Amino acid sequence: MRLQLLTAGSRGDVEPFAALARAAQDRGHEVRLGLPDHSDVDVSGFDTASLGVDFARLIAEQGVSPLAAFRGMRAVMRTLLVTAVRQTLEYVPDLVVAHPKVLSAPLAARRLGIPYVMAAPTPVVTPTRAFPAPGVLPFSLGPLNRATYVAAAAGSRMFAAELADAARTAGVEPVRRMPEADATLIPISEHLVPRPPDWPANVQLTGPWIGRRIATPDPEVEAFIAGGTFLYAGLGSMATGDPVARASTIVRAARDAGLRVLVATGWGGLVLPAASAGSDVLAVRTVDHAAVLPHAQVALHHGGAGTVHAVARAGVPSVVVPFLADQPFWAGVLHRRGIAPPAIRPRRLTTARLRHALDEAGGMRDASAAVGRAMAGENGTDRALGLLEALVR
């Protein structure tokens, strides 16, 4: 099978696709992964191609507010959509698997007459009564939840001009309604979000797509881990507000709780000030979650889908500071599962609130360990590959 994977966004959007690409290649398939630049994901050892966009630079220049995100997406979407189509037509795969942000993927699949599979890292595309569309509403409307997915499906209208350019590149007529996916795969755990009974049969909850390789931490990180209990703190690409003040608050609360702190500064979500330095604090740009998180006492994070799954799979309780999009949804999932206290909004992050949350999270270690053990039995990557192979037989 010749497999074209296309993804866009930050690390959490790229990592599952990289895991799937590596697993498919290990199984003997030919794979090309189209991805954004500077994702901080290890993509060594298989065929990759740049989609010509750099979300790290976009966030550094524009920030992560919804308005800034919209402006930035409009600025890069034409390049992303046209490049994705061009790459797919040049590669001529048997199957296209794409992130929902790659709106033009079904156009390329239609032009080639091959199946198109949507791979959604969060359940925001397929309507259900079970919960509202993540990122649209923070509370349930019961039977009316399905209506909230109208907003989530507006991408093809919002970027109509860019899609028209992509259609011309693909050599197909522009359409008002994009072709439906032959299947939708959602790489999340049923131990966090059970599959809604009203999803159609071609929408599958596979379990998370996780790479088999675990990177060895660099000596400084390894030594820090060996030094005893610590709080992992990482807010990824959430470079908005005052990342220096946030880092200071986190260090103060952790010290009050008797915890050392491993800070992952990411794409600017946290910036450690010199005044907070000490032997009990280590700041690094990024870490391999699978290598580090199982050793943490608690993990403080922004609630991105990838980080949520990495922390839960590690069997570690969370403290979630959600900023936007689907992050409040995931914060609610973890809280209802009993493995995180109520979320703390960024503007309400104080030393006292965080110290209380850390104490509460400390009492959730048994529940978190149980969830981690259950998730360890999932093999979402292999399940997804099996479903893809069935589509091209």
Coordinates of C-alpha atoms in Angstrom, one line a residue:
M1 CA 0.0 0.0 0.0
R2 CA 1.2 3.5 -0.9
L3 CA 0.0 5.7 1.9
Q4 CA -0.1 9.6 1.8
L5 CA -0.5 11.1 5.3
L6 CA -1.2 14.9 5.6
T7 CA -1.3 16.8 8.9
A8 CA -1.2 20.4 10.0
G9 CA -0.9 22.2 13.4
S10 CA 1.3 21.9 16.4
R11 CA 3.2 18.9 17.9
G12 CA 0.0 17.3 19.1
D13 CA -1.4 17.3 15.5
V14 CA 1.8 15.8 14.1
E15 CA 2.8 13.2 16.6
P16 CA -0.1 10.7 15.9
F17 CA 0.6 10.9 12.1
A18 CA 4.3 10.3 12.6
A19 CA 3.5 7.3 14.8
L20 CA 1.1 5.9 12.1
A21 CA 3.7 6.6 9.4
R22 CA 6.4 4.7 11.2
A23 CA 4.2 1.8 12.1
A24 CA 2.9 1.5 8.5
Q25 CA 6.5 1.6 7.2
D26 CA 7.5 -1.1 9.7
R27 CA 4.7 -3.3 8.3
G28 CA 6.1 -3.0 4.8
H29 CA 3.9 -0.2 3.4
E30 CA 5.3 2.8 1.4
V31 CA 4.5 6.0 3.2
R32 CA 4.9 9.7 2.7
L33 CA 4.1 12.2 5.5
G34 CA 3.3 15.8 4.5
L35 CA 3.7 18.0 7.6
P36 CA 4.4 21.6 8.7
D37 CA 7.9 22.8 9.4
H38 CA 9.5 22.8 12.8
S39 CA 7.0 20.6 14.6
D40 CA 9.5 19.3 17.2
V41 CA 8.4 15.7 16.3
D42 CA 11.0 13.0 15.4
V43 CA 10.3 12.1 11.8
S44 CA 13.7 10.6 11.0
G45 CA 13.8 7.4 9.0
F46 CA 10.9 7.8 6.7
D47 CA 9.8 9.9 3.7
T48 CA 8.5 13.4 4.6
A49 CA 7.6 16.5 2.7
S50 CA 7.0 20.0 3.9
L51 CA 3.6 21.5 3.4
G52 CA 5.2 25.0 3.2
V53 CA 3.8 26.3 6.5
D54 CA 5.4 26.9 9.9
F55 CA 2.9 27.0 12.7
A56 CA 5.6 27.6 15.3
R57 CA 6.6 30.9 13.6
L58 CA 2.9 31.7 13.1
I59 CA 2.2 31.4 16.8
A60 CA 5.3 33.4 17.7
E61 CA 4.2 36.2 15.4
Q62 CA 0.4 36.1 15.9
G63 CA -0.2 34.5 19.3
V64 CA -3.0 32.0 20.0
S65 CA -6.1 34.0 20.6
P66 CA -9.1 32.9 18.4
L67 CA -8.9 36.1 16.4
A68 CA -5.2 35.8 15.8
A69 CA -5.6 32.1 15.0
F70 CA -8.2 33.0 12.4
R71 CA -6.1 35.7 10.8
G72 CA -3.0 33.4 10.8
M73 CA -4.9 30.5 9.3
R74 CA -6.2 32.6 6.5
A75 CA -2.7 33.7 5.8
V76 CA -1.3 30.2 5.4
M77 CA -4.3 28.2 4.3
R78 CA -3.9 28.7 0.6
T79 CA -0.3 27.5 0.7
L80 CA -1.3 24.5 2.9
L81 CA -4.2 23.4 0.7
V82 CA -2.6 23.8 -2.6
T83 CA 0.7 22.2 -1.5
A84 CA -1.2 19.2 0.0
V85 CA -3.0 18.6 -3.3
R86 CA 0.1 19.0 -5.4
Q87 CA 2.1 16.6 -3.2
T88 CA -0.6 13.9 -3.3
L89 CA -1.0 14.1 -7.1
E90 CA 2.8 13.8 -7.6
Y91 CA 3.0 10.9 -5.1
V92 CA 0.0 9.0 -6.5
P93 CA -0.9 6.9 -3.4
D94 CA -3.5 4.2 -2.9
L95 CA -5.0 6.0 0.0
V96 CA -5.0 9.5 1.5
V97 CA -5.3 10.0 5.3
A98 CA -5.6 13.7 6.4
H99 CA -6.1 15.9 9.4
P100 CA -9.4 17.9 9.3
K101 CA -7.3 21.1 8.8
V102 CA -6.1 19.8 5.4
L103 CA -9.5 20.6 3.8
S104 CA -8.3 20.0 0.3
A105 CA -7.3 16.3 0.8
P106 CA -10.7 15.0 -0.5
L107 CA -10.1 16.9 -3.8
A108 CA -6.9 15.1 -4.4
A109 CA -8.4 11.8 -3.6
R110 CA -11.3 12.5 -5.9
R111 CA -9.0 13.4 -8.7
L112 CA -7.0 10.1 -8.3
G113 CA -10.1 8.0 -7.6
I114 CA -8.8 6.7 -4.3
P115 CA -10.2 6.5 -0.8
Y116 CA -10.0 9.5 1.5
V117 CA -9.8 9.0 5.3
M118 CA -10.2 11.8 7.8
A119 CA -8.1 11.4 10.9
A120 CA -9.4 13.8 13.6
P121 CA -7.2 14.0 16.8
T122 CA -10.2 15.3 18.7
P123 CA -13.9 14.3 18.2
V124 CA -15.0 17.6 16.7
V125 CA -16.2 16.6 13.2
T126 CA -18.9 13.8 13.7
P127 CA -22.1 15.0 15.3
T128 CA -23.3 13.2 18.4
R129 CA -25.9 13.6 21.2
A130 CA -23.3 12.4 23.7
F131 CA -21.4 15.7 24.0
P132 CA -21.2 19.1 22.3
A133 CA -18.6 19.8 19.7
P134 CA -15.3 20.4 21.5
G135 CA -14.4 24.0 21.3
V136 CA -17.9 25.2 20.6
L137 CA -19.7 24.8 24.0
P138 CA -18.3 24.0 27.4
F139 CA -21.6 22.4 28.7
S140 CA -24.0 19.8 27.4
L141 CA -27.2 20.6 25.6
G142 CA -28.4 17.0 25.8
P143 CA -30.3 16.0 22.7
L144 CA -29.4 19.3 21.1
N145 CA -25.7 18.6 21.2
R146 CA -25.7 17.6 17.6
A147 CA -26.6 21.1 16.5
T148 CA -23.3 22.4 17.9
Y149 CA -21.3 20.6 15.2
V150 CA -22.6 22.9 12.5
A151 CA -20.0 25.5 13.6
A152 CA -17.3 22.8 13.5
A153 CA -18.2 21.9 9.9
A154 CA -17.8 25.5 8.6
G155 CA -14.2 25.2 7.4
S156 CA -15.1 24.6 3.7
R157 CA -17.2 27.7 3.6
M158 CA -14.7 29.8 5.6
F159 CA -11.9 29.0 3.2
A160 CA -13.9 28.8 0.0
A161 CA -11.5 30.9 -2.1
E162 CA -8.5 28.9 -0.9
L163 CA -10.3 25.6 -1.7
A164 CA -11.2 26.9 -5.2
D165 CA -7.4 27.4 -5.8
A166 CA -6.8 23.9 -4.5
A167 CA -9.5 22.4 -6.8
R168 CA -7.9 24.1 -9.8
T169 CA -4.6 22.6 -8.8
A170 CA -6.3 19.2 -8.5
G171 CA -7.9 19.6 -11.9
V172 CA -11.4 19.2 -10.5
E173 CA -14.4 21.5 -10.5
P174 CA -14.8 23.5 -7.2
V175 CA -17.7 22.2 -5.1
R176 CA -19.9 23.9 -2.6
R177 CA -19.9 20.8 -0.4
M178 CA -16.7 18.8 0.0
P179 CA -16.8 15.0 -0.7
E180 CA -17.5 12.9 2.4
A181 CA -14.7 10.8 3.8
D182 CA -14.8 7.1 3.2
A183 CA -13.9 6.6 6.8
T184 CA -13.1 8.8 9.9
L185 CA -10.6 7.5 12.4
I186 CA -10.3 9.2 15.8
P187 CA -7.1 8.3 17.6
I188 CA -8.4 8.8 21.2
S189 CA -8.9 6.3 24.0
E190 CA -12.3 4.7 24.9
H191 CA -11.1 4.8 28.5
L192 CA -11.3 8.6 28.3
V193 CA -14.2 9.1 25.8
P194 CA -16.4 6.1 25.1
R195 CA -17.6 5.7 21.5
P196 CA -21.0 7.5 21.2
P197 CA -23.6 5.0 20.1
D198 CA -25.0 7.4 17.4
W199 CA -21.8 7.6 15.4
P200 CA -22.1 6.0 12.0
A201 CA -20.3 2.7 11.3
N202 CA -17.5 4.3 9.2
V203 CA -16.4 6.5 12.2
Q204 CA -14.0 4.5 14.4
L205 CA -12.5 5.3 17.7
T206 CA -9.2 3.5 17.4
G207 CA -7.3 4.4 20.5
P208 CA -4.3 6.8 20.5
W209 CA -1.6 6.4 17.8
I210 CA 1.6 6.1 19.8
G211 CA 5.1 5.5 18.5
R212 CA 7.0 2.5 19.7
R213 CA 10.3 4.4 20.1
I214 CA 11.0 6.2 23.4
A215 CA 13.8 8.7 23.3
T216 CA 16.4 8.6 26.0
P217 CA 16.3 11.9 27.9
D218 CA 19.5 14.0 27.7
P219 CA 21.8 13.6 30.8
E220 CA 20.5 16.8 32.4
V221 CA 16.9 15.7 32.3
E222 CA 17.8 12.1 33.3
A223 CA 19.6 13.4 36.3
F224 CA 16.7 15.6 37.3
I225 CA 14.3 12.7 37.0
A226 CA 16.5 10.6 39.2
G227 CA 16.5 13.3 41.9
G228 CA 13.0 12.5 43.3
T229 CA 9.4 13.6 42.9
F230 CA 8.7 16.5 40.5
L231 CA 5.9 18.4 38.8
Y232 CA 6.0 18.3 35.0
A233 CA 4.8 21.7 33.6
G234 CA 4.3 22.4 29.9
L235 CA 1.8 24.6 28.1
G236 CA 3.0 23.8 24.6
S237 CA 2.3 26.5 22.1
M238 CA 0.0 28.6 24.4
A239 CA 2.2 31.8 24.0
T240 CA -0.4 34.3 25.1
G241 CA -0.8 36.5 28.2
D242 CA 2.3 36.6 30.4
P243 CA 4.2 33.3 30.1
V244 CA 6.9 34.6 32.6
A245 CA 4.3 35.3 35.3
R246 CA 2.7 31.9 34.7
A247 CA 6.0 30.1 35.1
S248 CA 6.7 32.1 38.3
T249 CA 3.3 31.1 39.7
I250 CA 3.9 27.4 38.9
V251 CA 7.3 27.3 40.5
R252 CA 6.0 29.1 43.7
A253 CA 3.1 26.7 44.0
A254 CA 5.2 23.6 43.4
R255 CA 7.8 24.8 46.0
D256 CA 4.9 25.3 48.5
A257 CA 3.8 21.7 47.8
G258 CA 7.4 20.4 48.2
L259 CA 7.8 19.5 44.5
R260 CA 10.6 20.2 42.2
V261 CA 9.6 21.4 38.7
L262 CA 10.5 20.2 35.2
V263 CA 9.4 23.0 32.9
A264 CA 8.9 22.4 29.2
T265 CA 8.9 25.9 27.6
G266 CA 7.6 24.6 24.3
W267 CA 6.6 27.2 21.7
G268 CA 6.5 29.9 24.4
G269 CA 3.8 28.8 26.7
L270 CA 6.1 29.2 29.6
V271 CA 9.2 31.3 30.1
L272 CA 11.2 30.7 33.3
P273 CA 12.5 34.0 34.8
A274 CA 15.9 34.1 36.4
A275 CA 14.4 34.9 39.8
S276 CA 12.7 31.4 39.8
A277 CA 15.9 29.5 39.0
G278 CA 17.3 27.0 41.5
S279 CA 18.5 23.4 41.8
D280 CA 14.9 22.3 42.2
V281 CA 13.9 23.7 38.8
L282 CA 14.9 22.6 35.3
A283 CA 13.7 24.3 32.1
V284 CA 14.1 22.6 28.7
R285 CA 12.4 23.3 25.4
T286 CA 10.7 19.9 24.9
V287 CA 10.8 16.4 26.2
D288 CA 9.7 13.0 25.1
H289 CA 6.4 12.5 27.0
A290 CA 6.7 8.7 27.1
A291 CA 10.2 8.9 28.6
V292 CA 9.5 11.6 31.2
L293 CA 5.8 11.6 32.3
P294 CA 5.7 8.2 34.1
H295 CA 8.2 9.6 36.6
A296 CA 6.2 12.7 37.4
Q297 CA 4.1 13.2 40.5
V298 CA 1.6 15.5 38.7
A299 CA 1.5 17.0 35.2
L300 CA 0.4 20.6 34.6
H301 CA -0.6 21.1 31.0
H302 CA -2.9 23.0 28.6
G303 CA -5.2 20.1 27.8
G304 CA -4.2 19.5 24.2
A305 CA -5.5 16.1 22.9
G306 CA -2.0 14.6 22.5
T307 CA -0.7 15.7 25.9
V308 CA -4.0 14.6 27.6
H309 CA -3.4 11.1 26.2
A310 CA 0.3 11.0 27.1
V311 CA -0.4 12.0 30.7
A312 CA -3.3 9.7 31.2
R313 CA -1.4 6.8 29.6
A314 CA 1.5 7.5 31.9
G315 CA -0.9 7.0 34.9
V316 CA -0.2 10.5 36.2
P317 CA -2.9 12.9 37.5
S318 CA -3.3 16.2 35.7
V319 CA -3.8 19.9 36.5
V320 CA -5.2 21.5 33.4
V321 CA -4.9 25.1 32.4
P322 CA -7.0 25.3 29.2
F323 CA -6.8 28.3 26.9
L324 CA -8.9 27.7 23.8
A325 CA -10.5 25.3 21.2
D326 CA -10.9 21.7 22.5
Q327 CA -8.8 22.2 25.6
P328 CA -11.8 22.9 28.0
F329 CA -13.4 19.7 26.6
W330 CA -10.4 17.6 27.5
A331 CA -10.1 19.3 30.9
G332 CA -13.7 18.3 31.6
V333 CA -13.1 14.7 30.4
L334 CA -10.2 14.3 32.9
H335 CA -12.1 15.8 35.7
R336 CA -15.1 13.6 35.2
R337 CA -12.8 10.6 35.0
G338 CA -11.5 11.5 38.4
I339 CA -7.9 12.0 37.3
A340 CA -7.8 15.9 37.4
P341 CA -9.3 18.6 39.6
P342 CA -11.4 21.2 38.0
A343 CA -9.6 23.2 35.4
I344 CA -8.0 26.5 36.2
R345 CA -8.4 29.2 33.6
P346 CA -5.2 31.1 32.7
R347 CA -6.4 34.4 34.1
R348 CA -7.3 32.7 37.4
L349 CA -4.0 30.9 37.8
T350 CA -2.7 32.0 41.2
T351 CA -0.2 30.4 43.6
A352 CA -3.0 29.6 46.1
R353 CA -5.4 28.1 43.5
L354 CA -2.6 26.0 41.9
R355 CA -1.3 24.8 45.3
H356 CA -4.9 23.6 46.1
A357 CA -5.1 21.9 42.7
L358 CA -1.8 20.2 43.2
D359 CA -2.9 18.9 46.6
E360 CA -6.2 17.6 45.1
A361 CA -4.4 16.0 42.2
G362 CA -2.0 14.2 44.6
G363 CA -5.0 12.3 46.0
M364 CA -5.9 11.0 42.5
R365 CA -2.8 9.0 41.9
D366 CA -4.5 5.6 42.4
A367 CA -7.3 6.5 39.9
S368 CA -4.8 7.8 37.4
A369 CA -2.7 4.7 37.7
A370 CA -5.7 2.5 37.0
V371 CA -6.6 4.5 33.9
G372 CA -2.9 4.3 32.8
R373 CA -3.0 0.5 33.1
A374 CA -6.2 0.3 31.1
M375 CA -4.8 2.5 28.3
A376 CA -1.6 0.5 28.2
G377 CA -3.6 -2.4 26.7
E378 CA -4.7 -0.3 23.7
N379 CA -2.9 -0.5 20.3
G380 CA -4.6 2.2 18.4
T381 CA -1.9 2.4 15.8
D382 CA -2.2 -1.2 14.7
R383 CA -6.0 -1.0 14.8
A384 CA -5.9 2.1 12.5
L385 CA -3.6 0.4 10.1
G386 CA -5.9 -2.6 9.9
L387 CA -8.8 -0.4 9.0
L388 CA -6.8 1.4 6.4
E389 CA -5.5 -1.8 4.8
A390 CA -9.1 -3.1 4.6
L391 CA -10.0 0.0 2.5
V392 CA -7.6 -0.8 -0.3
R393 CA -8.0 -4.6 -0.5

